Coordinates of C-alpha atoms and ligand atoms in Angstrom, one line a residue:
X14 CA 65.6 -36.9 -72.8
X15 CA 68.7 -34.7 -73.2
X16 CA 72.3 -35.9 -72.9
X17 CA 72.4 -34.3 -69.5
X18 CA 70.8 -35.2 -66.1
X19 CA 70.7 -33.3 -62.8
X20 CA 74.0 -33.8 -60.9
X21 CA 74.2 -36.7 -58.4
X22 CA 72.5 -35.9 -55.1
X23 CA 70.3 -33.2 -56.6
X24 CA 66.9 -33.3 -58.1
X25 CA 64.6 -31.0 -60.0
X26 CA 61.5 -29.6 -58.4
X27 CA 58.6 -29.8 -60.9
X28 CA 54.9 -29.0 -60.9
X29 CA 52.7 -30.1 -59.1
X30 CA 55.2 -31.1 -56.3
X31 CA 57.0 -27.7 -56.6
X32 CA 53.8 -26.0 -55.4
X33 CA 53.9 -28.1 -52.2
X34 CA 57.5 -27.0 -51.6
X35 CA 56.5 -23.3 -51.9
X36 CA 53.6 -23.9 -49.5
X37 CA 56.0 -25.7 -47.0
X38 CA 58.5 -22.8 -47.1
X39 CA 55.6 -20.3 -46.6
X40 CA 54.1 -22.3 -43.7
X41 CA 57.3 -23.1 -41.8
X42 CA 58.5 -19.5 -41.9
X43 CA 55.1 -18.0 -41.0
X44 CA 55.4 -18.5 -37.2
X45 CA 58.9 -16.8 -37.2
X46 CA 57.6 -13.9 -39.4
X47 CA 54.8 -13.4 -36.9
X48 CA 57.3 -13.3 -34.0
X49 CA 59.3 -10.3 -35.3
X50 CA 62.0 -12.1 -37.4
X51 CA 63.0 -10.1 -40.5
X52 CA 64.0 -11.7 -43.8
X53 CA 67.7 -11.9 -44.7
X54 CA 69.5 -13.3 -47.8
X55 CA 73.2 -13.9 -48.0
X56 CA 75.4 -15.1 -50.9
X57 CA 75.5 -18.9 -51.6
X58 CA 79.3 -18.8 -51.4
X59 CA 81.5 -17.4 -48.7
X60 CA 85.2 -17.4 -47.7
X61 CA 85.9 -21.0 -46.9
X62 CA 87.4 -20.0 -43.5
X63 CA 84.1 -18.7 -42.3
X64 CA 82.8 -22.2 -42.4
X65 CA 86.0 -24.1 -41.3
X66 CA 86.2 -21.8 -38.3
X67 CA 82.5 -21.4 -37.6
X68 CA 81.2 -24.9 -38.3
X69 CA 84.3 -26.6 -37.0
X70 CA 87.4 -28.4 -38.1
X71 CA 86.3 -31.7 -36.5
X72 CA 83.0 -31.9 -38.3
X73 CA 82.2 -34.1 -41.3
X74 CA 80.7 -31.0 -43.0
X75 CA 84.1 -29.2 -43.0
X76 CA 86.4 -32.2 -43.5
X77 CA 84.5 -34.2 -46.1
X78 CA 81.4 -32.4 -47.4
X79 CA 82.3 -28.9 -48.5
X80 CA 82.1 -27.7 -52.1
X81 CA 85.3 -25.7 -52.2
X82 CA 86.2 -23.5 -55.1
X83 CA 89.1 -21.3 -56.1
X84 CA 88.2 -18.3 -58.1
X85 CA 90.1 -17.0 -61.1
X86 CA 91.4 -14.3 -58.8
X87 CA 92.6 -16.9 -56.3
X88 CA 90.0 -16.5 -53.6
X89 CA 89.2 -19.7 -51.6
X90 CA 85.4 -19.9 -51.4
X91 CA 82.9 -22.6 -50.5
X92 CA 79.3 -23.2 -51.3
X93 CA 77.5 -22.6 -48.0
X94 CA 76.9 -25.9 -46.2
X95 CA 74.6 -24.2 -43.7
X96 CA 73.2 -20.7 -42.9
X97 CA 74.1 -19.7 -39.4
X98 CA 77.7 -18.6 -40.0
X99 CA 76.7 -16.6 -43.0
X100 CA 73.8 -14.9 -41.3
X101 CA 76.0 -14.0 -38.3
X102 CA 78.8 -12.7 -40.7
X103 CA 76.2 -10.5 -42.5
X104 CA 74.7 -9.1 -39.2
X105 CA 78.2 -8.3 -38.0
X106 CA 79.3 -6.8 -41.3
X107 CA 76.2 -4.5 -41.3
X108 CA 76.5 -3.7 -37.6
X109 CA 72.9 -4.8 -37.0
X110 CA 73.8 -5.6 -33.4
X111 CA 74.6 -1.9 -32.8
X112 CA 71.5 -0.5 -34.4
X113 CA 68.8 -1.1 -31.8
X114 CA 67.6 -3.5 -29.3
X115 CA 69.0 -6.9 -29.1
X116 CA 68.4 -9.6 -30.1
X117 CA 68.5 -9.1 -33.9
X118 CA 66.0 -11.6 -35.2
X119 CA 66.4 -12.9 -38.7
X120 CA 64.9 -15.6 -40.9
X121 CA 66.0 -17.1 -44.2
X122 CA 65.2 -19.6 -46.8
X123 CA 67.5 -21.1 -49.4
X124 CA 69.6 -23.9 -50.8
X125 CA 72.6 -25.4 -49.0
X126 CA 75.4 -27.7 -50.3
X127 CA 77.0 -30.7 -48.7
X128 CA 79.0 -33.4 -50.6
X129 CA 77.1 -36.3 -48.8
X130 CA 76.5 -39.9 -49.6
X131 CA 73.2 -39.7 -51.4
X132 CA 70.2 -41.5 -50.0
X133 CA 66.5 -40.8 -49.5
X134 CA 66.2 -37.6 -47.6
X135 CA 69.9 -36.8 -47.9
X136 CA 70.9 -34.7 -50.8
X137 CA 73.9 -32.6 -52.0
X138 CA 71.7 -29.6 -52.6
X139 CA 68.9 -29.2 -50.1
X140 CA 66.6 -26.5 -48.9
X141 CA 66.3 -25.0 -45.4
X142 CA 64.2 -22.4 -43.7
X143 CA 66.1 -21.0 -40.8
X144 CA 65.8 -18.4 -38.0
X145 CA 68.5 -16.8 -35.8
X146 CA 68.2 -14.5 -32.8
X147 CA 71.5 -12.8 -32.3
X148 CA 72.9 -11.0 -29.2
X149 CA 70.8 -12.1 -26.3
X150 CA 71.2 -14.7 -23.6
X151 CA 67.7 -15.5 -22.3
X152 CA 66.1 -18.9 -21.9
X153 CA 62.8 -17.4 -23.2
X154 CA 64.5 -16.8 -26.5
X155 CA 65.6 -20.5 -26.8
X156 CA 62.1 -21.5 -25.8
X157 CA 60.5 -19.0 -28.3
X158 CA 62.5 -20.5 -31.2
X159 CA 61.8 -24.1 -30.3
X160 CA 58.0 -23.3 -30.0
X161 CA 58.1 -21.5 -33.4
X162 CA 59.6 -24.6 -35.0
X163 CA 57.0 -26.9 -33.3
X164 CA 54.2 -24.5 -34.4
X165 CA 55.5 -24.6 -37.9
X166 CA 55.4 -28.4 -38.2
X167 CA 52.0 -28.6 -36.4
X168 CA 50.5 -25.9 -38.7
X169 CA 51.4 -28.1 -41.6
X170 CA 49.5 -31.0 -40.1
X171 CA 52.5 -33.1 -38.9
X172 CA 52.3 -34.9 -35.7
X173 CA 54.4 -38.1 -35.8
X174 CA 57.6 -36.5 -34.6
X175 CA 59.5 -35.8 -31.4
X176 CA 61.6 -33.0 -30.1
X177 CA 65.0 -34.1 -28.6
X178 CA 66.6 -31.7 -26.2
X179 CA 70.0 -31.4 -24.6
X180 CA 72.4 -28.9 -23.0
X181 CA 76.0 -28.8 -24.1
X182 CA 77.1 -26.5 -21.2
X183 CA 79.1 -23.3 -21.5
X184 CA 82.8 -22.2 -21.3
X185 CA 82.7 -22.8 -17.5
X186 CA 81.5 -26.4 -17.4
X187 CA 82.3 -27.8 -20.9
X188 CA 86.1 -27.9 -20.4
X189 CA 85.6 -29.9 -17.1
X190 CA 83.4 -32.3 -19.0
X191 CA 85.7 -32.4 -22.0
X192 CA 88.6 -33.4 -19.7
X193 CA 86.6 -36.2 -18.2
X194 CA 85.5 -37.4 -21.7
X195 CA 89.1 -37.3 -23.1
X196 CA 90.2 -39.4 -20.2
X197 CA 87.4 -41.9 -20.8
X198 CA 88.1 -42.0 -24.6
X199 CA 91.8 -42.7 -24.0
X200 CA 90.9 -46.1 -22.6
X201 CA 88.8 -47.2 -25.7
X202 CA 89.7 -49.1 -28.8
X203 CA 89.3 -46.4 -31.5
X204 CA 90.7 -46.1 -35.0
X205 CA 93.2 -43.4 -36.0
X206 CA 90.7 -41.1 -37.7
X207 CA 88.4 -41.1 -34.7
X208 CA 91.3 -40.3 -32.4
X209 CA 92.2 -37.4 -34.6
X210 CA 88.6 -36.1 -34.4
X211 CA 88.5 -36.6 -30.7
X212 CA 91.7 -34.5 -30.3
X213 CA 89.9 -31.6 -32.0
X214 CA 86.4 -32.2 -30.4
X215 CA 85.9 -35.2 -28.2
X216 CA 82.2 -34.7 -28.1
X217 CA 82.1 -35.5 -31.8
X218 CA 82.8 -39.2 -30.9
X219 CA 79.5 -39.4 -28.9
X220 CA 77.8 -38.8 -32.3
X221 CA 79.5 -41.7 -34.0
X222 CA 76.9 -43.8 -35.6
X223 CA 78.9 -47.1 -35.7
X224 CA 77.8 -49.8 -33.4
X225 CA 81.3 -50.8 -32.4
X226 CA 81.9 -47.3 -31.2
X227 CA 78.5 -46.8 -29.5
X228 CA 78.9 -50.1 -27.6
X229 CA 82.1 -48.7 -26.0
X230 CA 80.3 -45.4 -25.0
X231 CA 77.7 -46.9 -22.7
X232 CA 79.5 -45.8 -19.6
X233 CA 80.8 -42.5 -21.1
X234 CA 80.5 -39.5 -18.7
X235 CA 77.4 -37.5 -19.4
X236 CA 77.5 -33.8 -19.9
X237 CA 74.2 -33.5 -18.0
X238 CA 76.1 -34.6 -14.8
X239 CA 78.8 -32.0 -15.3
X240 CA 76.6 -28.9 -16.0
X241 CA 77.4 -25.9 -13.9
X242 CA 74.7 -24.2 -11.8
X243 CA 74.1 -21.4 -14.4
X244 CA 73.7 -23.9 -17.2
X245 CA 71.4 -26.1 -15.2
X246 CA 69.2 -23.2 -14.2
X247 CA 69.1 -22.0 -17.8
X248 CA 68.2 -25.4 -19.1
X249 CA 65.4 -25.8 -16.5
X250 CA 63.9 -22.4 -17.5
X251 CA 63.8 -23.5 -21.1
X252 CA 62.1 -26.7 -20.1
X253 CA 59.6 -24.9 -17.9
X254 CA 58.6 -22.5 -20.8
X255 CA 58.3 -25.3 -23.3
X256 CA 56.0 -27.2 -20.8
X257 CA 53.9 -24.1 -20.3
X258 CA 53.5 -23.8 -24.0
X259 CA 52.4 -27.4 -24.3
X260 CA 55.4 -28.5 -26.4
X261 CA 56.5 -32.0 -25.4
X262 CA 60.2 -32.9 -25.5
X263 CA 62.5 -35.9 -24.8
X264 CA 65.9 -35.7 -23.1
X265 CA 68.7 -36.9 -25.3
X266 CA 72.0 -36.6 -23.4
X267 CA 73.9 -37.9 -26.5
X268 CA 72.6 -35.1 -28.8
X269 CA 75.7 -33.2 -29.8
X270 CA 74.7 -32.3 -33.4
X271 CA 76.9 -32.2 -36.4
X272 CA 78.3 -28.6 -36.0
X273 CA 80.9 -27.5 -33.5
X274 CA 79.5 -24.1 -32.5
X275 CA 76.8 -25.2 -30.1
X276 CA 76.7 -24.2 -26.4
X277 CA 73.9 -24.9 -23.8
X278 CA 70.5 -25.6 -25.5
X279 CA 70.6 -28.0 -28.4
X280 CA 67.6 -29.6 -30.0
X281 CA 66.5 -31.7 -33.0
X282 CA 63.1 -32.6 -34.4
X283 CA 63.0 -36.2 -35.5
X284 CA 60.3 -37.7 -37.6
X285 CA 59.3 -41.3 -36.9
X286 CA 58.5 -42.4 -40.4
X287 CA 61.6 -41.2 -42.3
X288 CA 64.1 -44.0 -41.7
X289 CA 67.7 -43.1 -41.3
X290 CA 67.5 -39.4 -42.3
X291 CA 64.9 -38.6 -39.7
X292 CA 65.9 -35.1 -38.6
X293 CA 63.4 -32.6 -40.0
X294 CA 65.0 -29.7 -38.2
X295 CA 67.6 -28.8 -35.6
X296 CA 69.4 -26.0 -33.9
X297 CA 70.6 -24.6 -30.6
X298 CA 72.5 -21.8 -28.9
X299 CA 75.9 -20.7 -30.2
X300 CA 77.2 -18.2 -27.7
X301 CA 80.9 -18.3 -28.9
X302 CA 80.4 -18.3 -32.7
X303 CA 80.6 -14.5 -33.1
X304 CA 84.0 -14.4 -31.4
X305 CA 85.2 -17.4 -33.4
X306 CA 84.6 -15.4 -36.6
X307 CA 86.2 -12.2 -35.3
X308 CA 83.2 -10.5 -33.8
X309 CA 82.3 -9.3 -30.3
X310 CA 80.7 -11.6 -27.7
X311 CA 77.1 -12.1 -29.0
X312 CA 75.3 -15.0 -27.4
X313 CA 72.8 -16.3 -30.0
X314 CA 70.4 -19.1 -30.8
X315 CA 68.6 -20.4 -33.9
X316 CA 67.4 -23.3 -35.9
X317 CA 67.1 -24.6 -39.5
X318 CA 64.3 -26.8 -40.7
X319 CA 64.8 -29.0 -43.7
X320 CA 62.3 -28.3 -46.5
X321 CA 63.0 -31.5 -48.5
X322 CA 62.5 -33.7 -45.4
X323 CA 59.5 -31.8 -44.2
X324 CA 58.0 -32.6 -47.6
X325 CA 58.9 -36.3 -47.2
X326 CA 57.4 -36.2 -43.7
X327 CA 54.1 -34.9 -45.1
X328 CA 54.1 -37.6 -47.6
X329 CA 54.9 -40.3 -45.0
X330 CA 52.0 -39.1 -42.8
X331 CA 49.7 -38.8 -45.8
X332 CA 49.0 -35.1 -45.1
X333 CA 47.6 -33.4 -48.2
X334 CA 47.9 -29.6 -48.1
X335 CA 45.0 -27.5 -49.1
X336 CA 46.6 -25.6 -52.0
X337 CA 44.6 -23.1 -54.0
X338 CA 44.2 -24.2 -57.7
X339 CA 46.8 -22.4 -59.8
X340 CA 44.2 -21.8 -62.5
X341 CA 40.7 -20.5 -61.8
X342 CA 39.5 -19.9 -65.4
X343 CA 40.5 -21.7 -68.6
X344 CA 39.6 -20.2 -72.0
X345 CA 38.9 -22.4 -75.0
X346 CA 38.6 -20.6 -78.4
X347 CA 37.0 -22.5 -81.3
X348 CA 38.1 -20.1 -84.0
X349 CA 40.9 -17.6 -84.9
X350 CA 38.6 -14.7 -84.2
X351 CA 37.4 -16.2 -80.9
X352 CA 41.0 -16.7 -79.9
X353 CA 41.7 -13.0 -80.3
X354 CA 38.7 -12.1 -78.2
X355 CA 39.3 -14.6 -75.4
X356 CA 43.0 -13.8 -75.4
X357 CA 42.1 -10.1 -74.6
X358 CA 39.6 -11.3 -71.9
X359 CA 42.3 -13.6 -70.3
X360 CA 44.7 -10.6 -70.2
X361 CA 42.0 -8.5 -68.5
X362 CA 41.1 -11.2 -66.0
X363 CA 44.7 -11.7 -65.1
X364 CA 45.2 -8.0 -64.5
X365 CA 42.2 -8.1 -62.2
X366 CA 43.9 -10.9 -60.2
X367 CA 41.9 -13.9 -61.6
X368 CA 44.3 -16.8 -62.4
X369 CA 43.5 -17.5 -66.0
X370 CA 45.0 -19.8 -68.6
X371 CA 44.0 -20.6 -72.2
X372 CA 44.5 -23.2 -74.9
X373 CA 47.4 -22.5 -77.1
X374 CA 48.4 -24.0 -80.4
X375 CA 46.0 -25.7 -82.8
X376 CA 43.9 -28.2 -80.8
X377 CA 40.5 -29.7 -81.3
X378 CA 37.9 -28.9 -78.7
X379 CA 38.3 -32.3 -77.1
X380 CA 41.9 -31.8 -76.4
X381 CA 41.4 -28.2 -75.3
X382 CA 38.7 -29.3 -72.8
X383 CA 41.1 -32.0 -71.5
X384 CA 43.6 -29.3 -70.8
X385 CA 40.9 -27.2 -69.1
X386 CA 40.2 -30.3 -66.9
X387 CA 43.8 -30.9 -66.1
X388 CA 44.4 -27.3 -65.2
X389 CA 42.0 -27.7 -62.2
X390 CA 40.1 -24.5 -63.3
X391 CA 36.7 -23.9 -61.7
X392 CA 35.3 -22.5 -64.9
X393 CA 36.0 -22.9 -68.6
X394 CA 35.1 -20.1 -71.0
X395 CA 34.3 -21.5 -74.5
X396 CA 33.6 -19.4 -77.6
X397 CA 33.2 -20.0 -81.3
X398 CA 32.1 -17.8 -84.2
X399 CA 28.4 -18.5 -83.6
X400 CA 28.7 -17.4 -79.9
X401 CA 30.5 -14.2 -80.8
X402 CA 27.9 -13.4 -83.5
X403 CA 25.3 -13.6 -80.6
X404 CA 27.6 -11.5 -78.4
X405 CA 28.0 -14.4 -75.8
X406 CA 30.5 -16.9 -74.6
X407 CA 29.7 -20.3 -72.9
X408 CA 30.6 -20.4 -69.2
X409 CA 31.1 -24.0 -68.1
X410 CA 31.1 -24.8 -64.4
X411 CA 33.8 -27.6 -64.3
X412 CA 32.4 -29.1 -61.1
X413 CA 28.8 -29.4 -62.0
X414 CA 29.3 -29.6 -65.8
X415 CA 26.6 -27.0 -66.2
X416 CA 27.1 -24.7 -69.2
X417 CA 25.4 -21.3 -69.6
X418 CA 25.7 -18.5 -72.1
X419 CA 27.0 -15.2 -70.7
X420 CA 27.1 -11.9 -72.5
X421 CA 30.7 -11.2 -73.6
X422 CA 30.4 -7.7 -72.0
X423 CA 29.4 -9.2 -68.7
X424 CA 32.0 -12.0 -68.6
X425 CA 34.7 -10.3 -66.6
X426 CA 32.3 -8.9 -63.9
X427 CA 30.5 -12.3 -63.7
X428 CA 33.7 -14.1 -63.1
X429 CA 35.0 -11.4 -60.8
X430 CA 31.8 -11.8 -58.7
X431 CA 32.5 -15.4 -58.2
X432 CA 35.6 -14.4 -56.2
X433 CA 37.9 -16.9 -57.8
Ligands
HAM510 P1 71.6 -29.1 -39.5 O1 71.1 -30.0 -38.4 O2 72.9 -29.4 -40.2 O3 71.7 -27.6 -38.8 O4 70.5 -28.9 -40.6 C1 69.2 -28.6 -40.3 C2 68.2 -29.4 -41.1 O5 68.5 -29.3 -42.5 C3 68.3 -30.9 -40.8 O6 67.5 -31.2 -39.6 C4 67.7 -31.5 -42.1 O7 66.3 -31.5 -42.0 C5 68.2 -30.6 -43.1 N1 69.3 -31.2 -43.8 C6 70.6 -31.1 -43.4 N2 71.4 -31.8 -44.3 C7 70.6 -32.2 -45.3 C8 70.8 -33.0 -46.5 N3 72.1 -33.4 -46.9 N4 69.8 -33.3 -47.2 C9 68.5 -32.9 -46.9 N5 68.3 -32.2 -45.8 C10 69.3 -31.9 -45.0 C11 72.1 -26.5 -39.4 O8 72.3 -26.4 -40.6 C12 72.3 -25.4 -38.5 N6 72.7 -24.2 -39.3 C13 71.0 -25.1 -37.8 C14 71.1 -23.9 -36.8 C15 70.7 -22.7 -37.0 N7 71.7 -23.9 -35.6 C16 71.6 -22.7 -35.1 N8 71.0 -21.9 -36.0

């Protein structure tokens, strides 16, 4: 143990679990990659104003959870709490929206930072895979993204989750609803801080988790009853396409999400066995975000799926991913000379694409065979001076335990033929 431990709210990813994380990232991005989304990477820190303007001044993320930093040069930066604002900033900066047909479809994978109260499934550094479709207003695009996320979870083997769906309206109908909600909230018994939040974004109050607040919200006006004809038709089309694709959803009129940029379609995937931190992914349409960060009007939609929570969901459902063994062949040398020969063979096998490991350091054969076992290798290659004198090595099938001599010259082709 060293004097240091990982900072609060973070954890180290170690083998063998780390291999599952890699597989989860691969699996949940695969549907988007198959649907024309191109890979994007952006810096882990940005101008703090990108997030305060984009994510919203009334959100917990901006008011309480940002990792702000001032550089030696005096720039005010923040570690990214989410990916959407950065991806849109990057697309605008590179003029991707002017270079071809819209939408610009992008996917990303990385770590995000929120100074949250640590609990299972809620970390200060967490990992997301996200997808954004920038510059098109088309209910088929909203449906496409939702279906891709659902396909991602199903492909991993998850099933005990629901998709919650809501519409937050647009700049036509939201102000009308907002006014009705403000009037309603004015008659409630709310604390100072909640009132302050409500003044910036009254919808935020609907998301308040405290029972005393929720109890007062039972008769709150519902956005669904205030949607304009355009928003209603848009929402119905999204629903129709989801139904056609066989993706079940549940209406959740209280779903406002923790970020301020959403308009129209919003959704969240919640897993039923994760306790309080049950959202395994979420997203929605953000038609005004581009203008909020100084760009042109670019209606867009996207999602981010939580890798840490997807892992926890797999664990909760007892899903075991079928991962290829990291080592196919394990070499055990019984003498110095044999070590030199097997080392060369290991290099050759690796260059041919066969995952090969070998025993290092001075170990007895017993310990070396234990390592071979632990590596999960299909075959062990064992050789001592006597074998080499006869021009052979011993090839042990680790499943059957059967051991056969193979000519040293034929070792590589023999293993290659087994298509490990
Ligand atoms: P979000 O709902 O804040 O949305 O995060 C998406 C997912 O990231 C959550 O559903 C959850 O699985 C995971 N997540 C969030 N915070 C934590 C945490 N502290 N610990 C562990 N996992 C966490 C966004 O970030 C939006 N940018 C999604 C989006 C993309 N909307 C439009 N495009």
